[in-house]
Short mmCIF file of C-alpha atoms and ligand atoms in Angstrom, two decimals:
data_model
loop_
_atom_site.label_atom_id
_atom_site.label_comp_id
_atom_site.label_asym_id
_atom_site.label_seq_id
_atom_site.Cartn_x
_atom_site.Cartn_y
_atom_site.Cartn_z
CA MET B 1 225.01 49.75 -4.44
CA THR B 2 224.06 49.25 -0.78
CA ALA B 3 220.58 50.53 -0.12
CA ARG B 4 220.49 53.31 2.51
CA PHE B 5 217.65 53.78 4.95
CA ASP B 6 216.98 56.29 7.75
CA LEU B 7 215.50 53.42 9.81
CA VAL B 8 215.32 49.68 9.58
CA ILE B 9 212.76 47.90 11.69
CA ARG B 10 214.39 44.48 12.02
CA GLY B 11 212.84 41.06 12.09
CA GLY B 12 209.26 41.75 13.16
CA VAL B 13 206.16 39.87 11.91
CA CYS B 14 204.77 42.41 9.46
CA LEU B 15 201.05 42.56 8.73
CA THR B 16 201.25 43.25 5.05
CA PRO B 17 198.55 43.07 2.30
CA ALA B 18 200.22 39.75 1.36
CA GLY B 19 199.72 38.29 4.83
CA ARG B 20 202.07 37.93 7.79
CA VAL B 21 205.66 38.13 6.80
CA THR B 22 208.76 38.04 9.01
CA ALA B 23 210.78 40.78 7.40
CA ASP B 24 212.72 44.01 7.84
CA VAL B 25 211.06 47.22 6.99
CA GLY B 26 213.23 50.01 5.52
CA VAL B 27 212.11 53.64 5.93
CA ARG B 28 213.48 56.55 3.91
CA ASP B 29 212.12 60.14 4.05
CA GLY B 30 209.19 59.22 6.27
CA ARG B 31 207.95 56.47 3.93
CA THR B 32 208.17 52.72 3.78
CA ALA B 33 210.91 52.16 1.11
CA ALA B 34 211.37 48.38 1.27
CA ILE B 35 210.00 45.25 2.94
CA GLY B 36 212.21 42.08 2.95
CA ASP B 37 215.68 40.98 3.99
CA LEU B 38 217.59 44.19 4.54
CA ALA B 39 220.47 42.64 6.48
CA GLN B 40 223.00 44.09 4.02
CA ALA B 41 221.45 47.59 3.93
CA ASP B 42 223.04 50.69 5.32
CA ALA B 43 220.81 51.87 8.14
CA ALA B 44 221.16 55.13 10.01
CA ALA B 45 219.09 53.57 12.89
CA VAL B 46 217.89 50.04 13.59
CA PHE B 47 214.86 49.08 15.68
CA ASP B 48 215.05 45.43 16.81
CA ALA B 49 211.47 44.11 16.39
CA ALA B 50 212.26 40.43 17.02
CA GLY B 51 209.26 38.91 18.87
CA LEU B 52 206.99 41.89 17.93
CA HIS B 53 204.23 42.28 15.31
CA VAL B 54 204.57 45.35 13.09
CA LEU B 55 201.08 46.75 12.17
CA PRO B 56 200.16 49.62 9.91
CA GLY B 57 199.71 52.61 12.28
CA VAL B 58 196.43 52.56 14.14
CA ILE B 59 194.12 55.45 13.10
CA ASP B 60 191.46 56.52 15.61
CA THR B 61 188.81 58.34 13.61
CA GLN B 62 186.81 59.58 16.58
CA VAL B 63 188.37 61.55 19.52
CA HIS B 64 187.24 64.62 21.53
CA PHE B 65 190.33 66.53 22.57
CA ARG B 66 188.49 69.70 23.44
CA GLU B 67 191.07 72.04 21.95
CA PRO B 68 190.92 75.00 21.94
CA GLY B 69 190.50 74.04 25.52
CA LEU B 70 188.74 77.05 26.85
CA ASP B 71 187.79 74.55 29.56
CA HIS B 72 190.51 72.93 31.57
CA LYS B 73 190.26 69.50 29.90
CA GLU B 74 192.28 67.65 27.35
CA ASP B 75 194.11 69.63 24.59
CA LEU B 76 195.84 68.62 21.41
CA ALA B 77 199.13 68.10 23.22
CA THR B 78 197.90 65.78 26.00
CA GLY B 79 195.40 64.02 23.83
CA THR B 80 197.94 63.14 21.17
CA ALA B 81 200.46 62.16 23.85
CA ALA B 82 197.90 59.71 25.10
CA ALA B 83 197.31 58.52 21.53
CA VAL B 84 200.94 57.66 20.81
CA ALA B 85 201.34 56.12 24.28
CA GLY B 86 198.57 53.79 23.29
CA GLY B 87 200.01 52.92 19.80
CA VAL B 88 197.84 55.32 17.80
CA THR B 89 199.57 57.16 14.92
CA ALA B 90 196.79 59.45 13.64
CA ILE B 91 193.54 60.81 15.05
CA PHE B 92 190.46 62.62 13.67
CA GLU B 93 189.09 65.11 16.19
CA MET B 94 185.49 65.99 16.68
CA PRO B 95 184.01 69.47 16.35
CA ASN B 96 181.87 69.75 19.53
CA THR B 97 184.50 71.89 21.24
CA ASN B 98 184.07 75.25 22.90
CA PRO B 99 183.77 77.18 20.68
CA GLY B 100 182.54 74.72 18.09
CA THR B 101 184.52 73.84 15.00
CA VAL B 102 181.93 75.16 12.61
CA ASP B 103 183.70 77.61 10.30
CA ALA B 104 186.89 78.20 8.44
CA ALA B 105 188.46 80.24 11.23
CA ALA B 106 187.84 77.48 13.84
CA LEU B 107 189.36 74.86 11.55
CA ALA B 108 192.36 76.98 10.86
CA ASP B 109 192.79 77.71 14.52
CA LYS B 110 192.78 74.04 15.41
CA LEU B 111 195.44 73.27 12.66
CA SER B 112 197.68 76.01 13.98
CA ARG B 113 197.38 74.87 17.53
CA ALA B 114 198.32 71.34 16.51
CA ALA B 115 201.42 72.44 14.70
CA GLY B 116 204.49 71.61 16.89
CA ARG B 117 202.27 70.35 19.72
CA ALA B 118 200.60 67.20 18.36
CA TRP B 119 202.44 63.89 18.79
CA CYS B 120 200.58 62.18 15.97
CA ASP B 121 199.12 63.08 12.60
CA HIS B 122 195.66 64.59 12.79
CA ALA B 123 192.62 65.97 10.96
CA PHE B 124 189.55 67.85 12.16
CA PHE B 125 185.89 67.45 11.56
CA VAL B 126 183.68 70.45 10.88
CA GLY B 127 180.36 70.45 12.66
CA ALA B 128 176.96 70.96 11.01
CA THR B 129 174.85 73.41 13.03
CA GLY B 130 171.59 73.70 11.18
CA GLY B 131 172.59 77.22 10.25
CA ASN B 132 175.82 76.50 8.23
CA ALA B 133 174.56 73.94 5.61
CA ALA B 134 175.38 76.19 2.71
CA GLU B 135 178.95 76.52 3.89
CA LEU B 136 179.58 72.86 4.51
CA ALA B 137 180.55 71.94 0.94
CA GLY B 138 183.38 74.48 1.02
CA LEU B 139 184.41 73.77 4.58
CA GLU B 140 184.75 70.02 4.09
CA ARG B 141 187.31 70.64 1.40
CA SER B 142 189.69 72.63 3.71
CA PRO B 143 193.12 71.20 4.16
CA GLY B 144 193.31 69.11 7.35
CA CYS B 145 189.48 68.58 7.38
CA CYS B 146 188.29 65.01 7.44
CA GLY B 147 184.73 65.90 6.69
CA VAL B 148 181.45 66.93 8.29
CA LYS B 149 180.05 65.64 11.58
CA ILE B 150 176.38 65.74 12.39
CA PHE B 151 174.92 65.27 15.90
CA MET B 152 171.24 64.10 15.40
CA GLY B 153 170.77 63.91 19.20
CA SER B 154 172.15 66.25 21.87
CA SER B 155 175.37 65.07 23.57
CA THR B 156 178.29 67.15 24.89
CA GLY B 157 178.13 70.68 23.63
CA ASP B 158 175.36 72.38 21.56
CA LEU B 159 175.94 70.95 18.10
CA LEU B 160 172.56 69.59 16.90
CA VAL B 161 170.73 68.94 13.68
CA ALA B 162 167.54 67.30 14.99
CA ASP B 163 164.96 67.46 12.25
CA ASP B 164 164.72 65.86 8.88
CA ALA B 165 164.72 69.11 7.00
CA GLY B 166 167.95 70.16 8.67
CA LEU B 167 169.48 66.80 8.06
CA ALA B 168 168.52 66.83 4.41
CA ALA B 169 169.97 70.30 4.00
CA ALA B 170 173.25 69.29 5.59
CA LEU B 171 173.55 66.04 3.69
CA GLY B 172 172.54 67.84 0.49
CA CYS B 173 175.61 70.12 0.61
CA GLY B 174 178.95 68.57 -0.25
CA ILE B 175 180.18 65.19 -1.44
CA ARG B 176 182.47 63.63 1.11
CA ARG B 177 181.28 61.01 3.60
CA VAL B 178 179.51 62.53 6.55
CA ALA B 179 180.05 61.08 10.09
CA VAL B 180 176.82 60.98 12.12
CA HIS B 181 175.88 60.52 15.74
CA ALA B 182 172.52 58.84 15.48
CA GLU B 183 170.22 59.30 18.46
CA ASP B 184 166.71 60.72 17.89
CA GLU B 185 166.39 64.08 19.63
CA SER B 186 162.64 64.16 19.91
CA ARG B 187 162.54 60.73 21.59
CA LEU B 188 165.38 61.83 23.90
CA LYS B 189 163.29 64.83 24.93
CA GLU B 190 160.14 62.78 25.44
CA ARG B 191 161.90 60.32 27.70
CA ARG B 192 164.01 62.88 29.61
CA GLY B 193 161.51 62.75 32.53
CA LEU B 194 162.59 59.08 33.20
CA VAL B 195 165.84 60.36 34.72
CA SER B 196 165.27 62.57 37.71
CA ASP B 197 168.26 64.12 39.60
CA GLY B 198 169.98 61.40 41.56
CA ALA B 199 168.69 58.54 39.45
CA PRO B 200 171.23 55.77 39.09
CA ALA B 201 173.42 55.91 36.06
CA ALA B 202 172.04 52.47 35.10
CA MET B 203 169.03 54.52 33.84
CA HIS B 204 171.10 55.95 31.02
CA PRO B 205 170.35 53.08 28.57
CA VAL B 206 166.67 53.18 29.68
CA TRP B 207 166.38 56.90 28.83
CA ARG B 208 168.49 56.70 25.65
CA ASP B 209 167.02 53.38 24.71
CA VAL B 210 167.47 51.09 21.71
CA GLU B 211 164.53 52.70 19.87
CA THR B 212 166.14 56.09 20.25
CA ALA B 213 169.21 54.88 18.31
CA LEU B 214 167.23 52.80 15.83
CA ARG B 215 164.91 55.61 14.97
CA ALA B 216 167.73 58.01 14.20
CA THR B 217 169.62 55.48 12.14
CA ARG B 218 166.53 54.68 10.09
CA ARG B 219 165.82 58.34 9.37
CA LEU B 220 169.42 58.93 8.55
CA LEU B 221 169.54 56.11 6.01
CA THR B 222 166.30 57.25 4.31
CA ILE B 223 167.62 60.78 3.86
CA ALA B 224 171.09 59.72 2.99
CA ARG B 225 169.51 57.65 0.15
CA GLN B 226 167.23 60.54 -0.91
CA THR B 227 170.15 62.97 -1.05
CA GLY B 228 172.62 60.42 -2.49
CA ARG B 229 175.09 61.10 0.30
CA ARG B 230 177.44 58.58 1.90
CA VAL B 231 177.37 58.45 5.72
CA HIS B 232 179.55 56.90 8.38
CA VAL B 233 177.31 55.95 11.35
CA LEU B 234 179.34 56.35 14.60
CA HIS B 235 179.33 54.12 17.65
CA ILE B 236 176.57 51.65 16.74
CA THR B 237 175.16 49.93 19.84
CA THR B 238 172.23 47.72 18.85
CA ALA B 239 171.42 44.55 17.02
CA ASP B 240 168.53 46.21 15.17
CA GLU B 241 170.74 48.95 13.81
CA MET B 242 173.33 46.44 12.59
CA ALA B 243 170.59 44.46 10.70
CA LEU B 244 169.49 47.68 9.08
CA LEU B 245 172.87 48.96 8.22
CA ALA B 246 173.64 45.57 6.59
CA GLN B 247 171.02 46.48 3.99
CA HIS B 248 172.60 49.77 3.14
CA ARG B 249 176.22 48.90 2.64
CA ASP B 250 176.54 50.90 -0.48
CA ILE B 251 175.97 54.23 1.22
CA ALA B 252 176.67 53.57 4.91
CA THR B 253 179.75 52.58 6.83
CA VAL B 254 179.76 51.59 10.50
CA GLU B 255 181.86 52.26 13.59
CA VAL B 256 181.88 50.52 16.95
CA THR B 257 183.83 51.49 20.04
CA PRO B 258 186.08 49.40 22.30
CA GLN B 259 183.87 50.47 25.25
CA HIS B 260 180.70 49.05 23.72
CA LEU B 261 182.61 45.87 22.90
CA SER B 262 184.15 45.50 26.34
CA LEU B 263 181.65 46.86 28.97
CA SER B 264 178.16 45.65 29.48
CA ALA B 265 175.08 47.20 31.25
CA ASP B 266 174.73 43.96 33.08
CA ASP B 267 177.45 45.18 35.57
CA CYS B 268 179.21 48.29 34.40
CA TYR B 269 176.87 50.89 36.04
CA GLU B 270 177.05 49.00 39.28
CA ASN B 271 180.91 48.89 39.13
CA LEU B 272 181.56 52.29 37.56
CA GLY B 273 178.48 54.44 38.10
CA SER B 274 178.55 57.53 35.88
CA LEU B 275 182.10 56.70 34.80
CA ALA B 276 180.40 54.25 32.42
CA GLN B 277 177.97 56.89 31.10
CA MET B 278 178.41 57.71 27.42
CA ASN B 279 176.21 58.46 24.42
CA PRO B 280 174.95 56.30 23.04
CA PRO B 281 174.94 54.22 26.17
CA ILE B 282 176.64 50.95 27.05
CA ARG B 283 173.90 48.41 26.66
CA ALA B 284 173.06 44.87 27.81
CA ALA B 285 175.24 41.87 26.92
CA ALA B 286 172.76 40.67 24.29
CA GLN B 287 173.28 43.94 22.32
CA GLN B 288 177.07 43.64 22.73
CA ALA B 289 177.00 40.17 21.29
CA ALA B 290 175.36 41.58 18.15
CA LEU B 291 178.18 44.08 17.81
CA TRP B 292 180.73 41.25 17.88
CA GLN B 293 178.59 39.24 15.36
CA ALA B 294 178.65 42.35 13.08
CA ILE B 295 182.42 42.43 13.31
CA ALA B 296 182.58 38.78 12.38
CA ASP B 297 180.09 39.30 9.56
CA GLY B 298 182.02 42.24 8.02
CA VAL B 299 179.36 44.89 8.73
CA VAL B 300 181.63 46.97 10.87
CA ASP B 301 184.27 49.09 9.10
CA VAL B 302 186.05 50.86 11.79
CA ILE B 303 186.86 50.91 15.47
CA GLY B 304 186.97 54.43 16.98
CA SER B 305 187.49 55.26 20.61
CA ASP B 306 185.12 58.24 21.08
CA HIS B 307 187.75 59.45 23.53
CA ALA B 308 185.80 61.99 25.80
CA PRO B 309 188.12 62.85 28.67
CA HIS B 310 185.67 64.32 31.19
CA THR B 311 187.21 64.91 34.62
CA LEU B 312 186.55 62.84 37.72
CA ALA B 313 185.21 65.93 39.41
CA GLU B 314 182.64 66.36 36.67
CA LYS B 315 181.82 62.63 36.75
CA GLN B 316 181.22 62.95 40.46
CA GLN B 317 178.26 65.25 40.02
CA VAL B 318 174.76 63.93 40.34
CA TYR B 319 173.46 61.88 37.36
CA PRO B 320 172.13 62.93 34.89
CA ASN B 321 174.01 66.20 35.22
CA THR B 322 177.27 64.25 34.80
CA PRO B 323 178.87 64.60 31.38
CA SER B 324 178.69 61.63 28.98
CA GLY B 325 181.91 60.04 27.68
CA MET B 326 185.05 58.21 28.71
CA PRO B 327 188.69 58.49 27.76
CA GLY B 328 189.66 55.80 25.27
CA VAL B 329 192.30 56.80 22.80
CA GLN B 330 195.16 55.21 24.89
CA THR B 331 193.26 51.99 25.71
CA LEU B 332 192.00 51.22 22.24
CA VAL B 333 194.92 49.04 21.19
CA PRO B 334 195.49 47.06 24.41
CA LEU B 335 191.81 46.35 24.84
CA MET B 336 191.33 45.18 21.29
CA LEU B 337 194.59 43.14 21.44
CA ASP B 338 193.22 41.45 24.49
CA HIS B 339 190.10 40.54 22.48
CA VAL B 340 192.41 39.19 19.84
CA ALA B 341 194.15 37.10 22.50
CA ALA B 342 190.82 35.82 23.66
CA GLY B 343 189.94 34.78 20.05
CA ARG B 344 187.10 37.31 19.56
CA LEU B 345 188.71 38.69 16.35
CA THR B 346 191.88 38.02 14.39
CA LEU B 347 194.85 40.36 14.31
CA GLU B 348 194.11 40.78 10.55
CA ARG B 349 190.58 41.89 11.35
CA PHE B 350 191.99 44.37 13.96
CA VAL B 351 194.30 45.82 11.22
CA ASP B 352 191.32 46.06 8.90
CA LEU B 353 189.29 47.93 11.48
CA THR B 354 192.03 50.42 12.63
CA ALA B 355 194.10 50.97 9.43
CA HIS B 356 192.56 49.70 6.17
CA GLY B 357 189.02 50.64 7.23
CA PRO B 358 189.82 54.38 8.18
CA ALA B 359 191.85 54.77 5.05
CA ARG B 360 189.15 53.24 2.84
CA ILE B 361 186.20 55.09 4.05
CA TYR B 362 187.87 58.54 4.43
CA ASN B 363 190.11 58.36 1.37
CA ILE B 364 193.27 58.93 3.48
CA ALA B 365 196.29 59.51 1.26
CA GLY B 366 199.33 57.29 1.90
CA LYS B 367 198.17 55.67 5.16
CA GLY B 368 196.44 52.52 6.38
CA ARG B 369 198.65 49.95 4.76
CA LEU B 370 202.07 48.43 5.50
CA GLY B 371 203.27 48.74 1.92
CA VAL B 372 206.09 50.34 -0.09
CA GLY B 373 205.47 54.04 -0.72
CA HIS B 374 203.03 54.51 2.19
CA ASP B 375 203.76 56.68 5.17
CA ALA B 376 206.01 54.85 7.67
CA ASP B 377 203.40 54.76 10.39
CA PHE B 378 203.61 51.62 12.56
CA THR B 379 202.13 50.21 15.70
CA LEU B 380 204.55 47.64 17.11
CA VAL B 381 202.81 45.24 19.44
CA ASP B 382 203.79 42.39 21.76
CA LEU B 383 200.87 39.95 21.43
CA GLN B 384 202.05 37.97 24.50
CA ALA B 385 202.72 40.86 26.91
CA LYS B 386 200.68 40.58 30.08
CA ARG B 387 199.98 43.98 31.56
CA THR B 388 197.43 45.69 33.71
CA ILE B 389 195.76 48.94 32.46
CA SER B 390 195.95 51.59 35.21
CA ASN B 391 195.03 55.21 35.84
CA GLU B 392 198.76 55.98 36.40
CA TRP B 393 199.54 54.88 32.79
CA ILE B 394 196.96 57.34 31.37
CA ARG B 395 198.42 60.49 29.79
CA SER B 396 195.09 62.28 29.27
CA LYS B 397 194.74 65.19 31.57
CA CYS B 398 191.72 63.56 33.14
CA GLY B 399 193.98 60.85 34.60
CA TRP B 400 191.56 57.98 34.63
CA THR B 401 190.19 55.11 32.58
CA PRO B 402 187.12 52.96 33.05
CA PHE B 403 189.46 49.98 32.60
CA ASP B 404 191.72 50.81 35.57
CA GLY B 405 192.83 47.43 36.98
CA ARG B 406 191.94 45.37 33.90
CA ASP B 407 194.55 42.68 33.06
CA VAL B 408 195.19 42.42 29.31
CA VAL B 409 197.24 40.14 27.07
CA GLY B 410 198.78 42.22 24.27
CA TRP B 411 200.42 45.74 24.50
CA PRO B 412 201.68 48.47 22.12
CA LEU B 413 205.47 48.42 22.57
CA ALA B 414 206.34 51.25 20.14
CA THR B 415 204.69 53.92 17.96
CA ILE B 416 206.33 55.20 14.84
CA VAL B 417 204.94 58.21 13.04
CA ARG B 418 206.36 58.80 9.49
CA GLY B 419 209.62 56.99 10.45
CA ARG B 420 210.11 58.66 13.85
CA VAL B 421 209.92 56.53 16.96
CA VAL B 422 207.71 58.64 19.24
CA MET B 423 206.94 56.02 21.87
CA ARG B 424 208.93 53.03 23.06
CA GLU B 425 208.15 50.95 26.15
CA ASP B 426 205.65 53.50 27.47
CA GLU B 427 208.07 56.42 27.14
CA LEU B 428 207.54 59.35 24.75
CA LEU B 429 210.64 60.20 22.70
CA GLY B 430 211.73 63.22 20.79
CA GLU B 431 209.44 66.13 20.08
CA PRO B 432 205.82 66.29 18.76
CA CYS B 433 206.05 65.85 15.01
CA GLY B 434 202.41 65.32 13.95
CA GLU B 435 201.26 66.71 10.70
CA PRO B 436 197.82 67.18 9.04
CA VAL B 437 196.52 63.94 7.44
CA ARG B 438 196.13 64.27 3.71
CA PHE B 439 193.12 62.94 1.70
CA GLN B 440 193.08 61.58 -1.81
CA ASP B 441 189.94 63.44 -2.73
CA LEU B 442 191.42 66.84 -1.88
CA LEU B 443 194.93 66.36 -3.39
CA ALA B 444 193.82 67.44 -6.83
CA ALA B 445 191.93 70.47 -5.49
O1 DOR V 1 179.57 60.14 25.32
C1 DOR V 1 179.81 60.94 24.48
N1 DOR V 1 180.63 61.91 24.75
N2 DOR V 1 179.28 60.80 23.30
C2 DOR V 1 179.39 61.82 22.39
O2 DOR V 1 178.87 61.66 21.30
C3 DOR V 1 180.17 63.00 22.63
C4 DOR V 1 181.13 62.82 23.73
C5 DOR V 1 181.73 64.05 24.21
O3 DOR V 1 182.09 64.87 23.34
O4 DOR V 1 181.91 64.19 25.45
#
């Protein structure tokens, strides 16, 4: 009997667990049903992928979309449109929204707002407040929740767990891996006087210095070990933290961002001013080199964009009143493919950091691997395409990128979410079809 598929992706170089294989991928009912020579199969639709690489869908586990969007910024529709335009098939959204995602009602609200509006699959973090520790164990098990997020240092919004007692209480409640922003609040306060109104944005890494990050990461690892809790330490920026984290691989996983890998304090503040301001800050080239070394050494688990789409008007205020963060969900893939083209990491390591890594550390069900039975989420890329990243290409409401004008080699040509082609050649196709991401540790609940 002839095999029947809803879609056959024909003739691409597939990044499978068995290595790179030139093959057809057959999709049925939103899942990968076969990988091989499907020339004789009956296909309702065919996508010609000759000359392209077919990657397991890129999962961005750190974005700030600001839904419910009581401010005028990004929302789940525009943020996920930007995601699929950039080759991303699933996102995890952070809780420092207004109001914060800190209880069951806020989580349910986000899920209902995503239904029918999100272009990619999605899950939401719940934020620790210092007052809600006792509820976290229940909240983290809600459908569509990817876990708890803790801010140890103040960033955008008012979520904060600054002291060791609060941190121990939050880490002591629940069992899933906790994502943590590690900057030491007391040191941030002590050093705040270094940045008077009108200071140059280049002061940002002086105020929020290496010691600020290192101190928080050290405290976090101590308390994580005491409480027996696994942690995912977000956007690591320093050589010292990487050395420390390498000693705690059993309990701690590590994220870096494309911005920290691609911009350096040696010239970014001069070129971009407060557009380059984020928390933790972009640091000097020597720190960036340590991040690349940690990627090569296998210390880094995940690349996340920390997409924070503040508007140009907000960014034009006087530093340090300018908000921290830059858009990034749409530029993650092209920037990292350009690093692949430059030989800074292999395509296999890119797949490990953007698909296998997220699936492994968050127990994502049915994603993160180009394999039979998995969700048919694919990022199709042209490794040779020469393009220029531009503000015009950006689908975020904010309409800008710190990488405007950057020439890159490598581009996402198509995005497929559970078998539906939602982006092809920079065009969005069909209707938003994103669904909540499922987690293995919640399926039996
Ligand atoms: O620069 C940042 N912006 N870092 C964060 O941790 C938060 C983010 C935001 O939400 O704007």
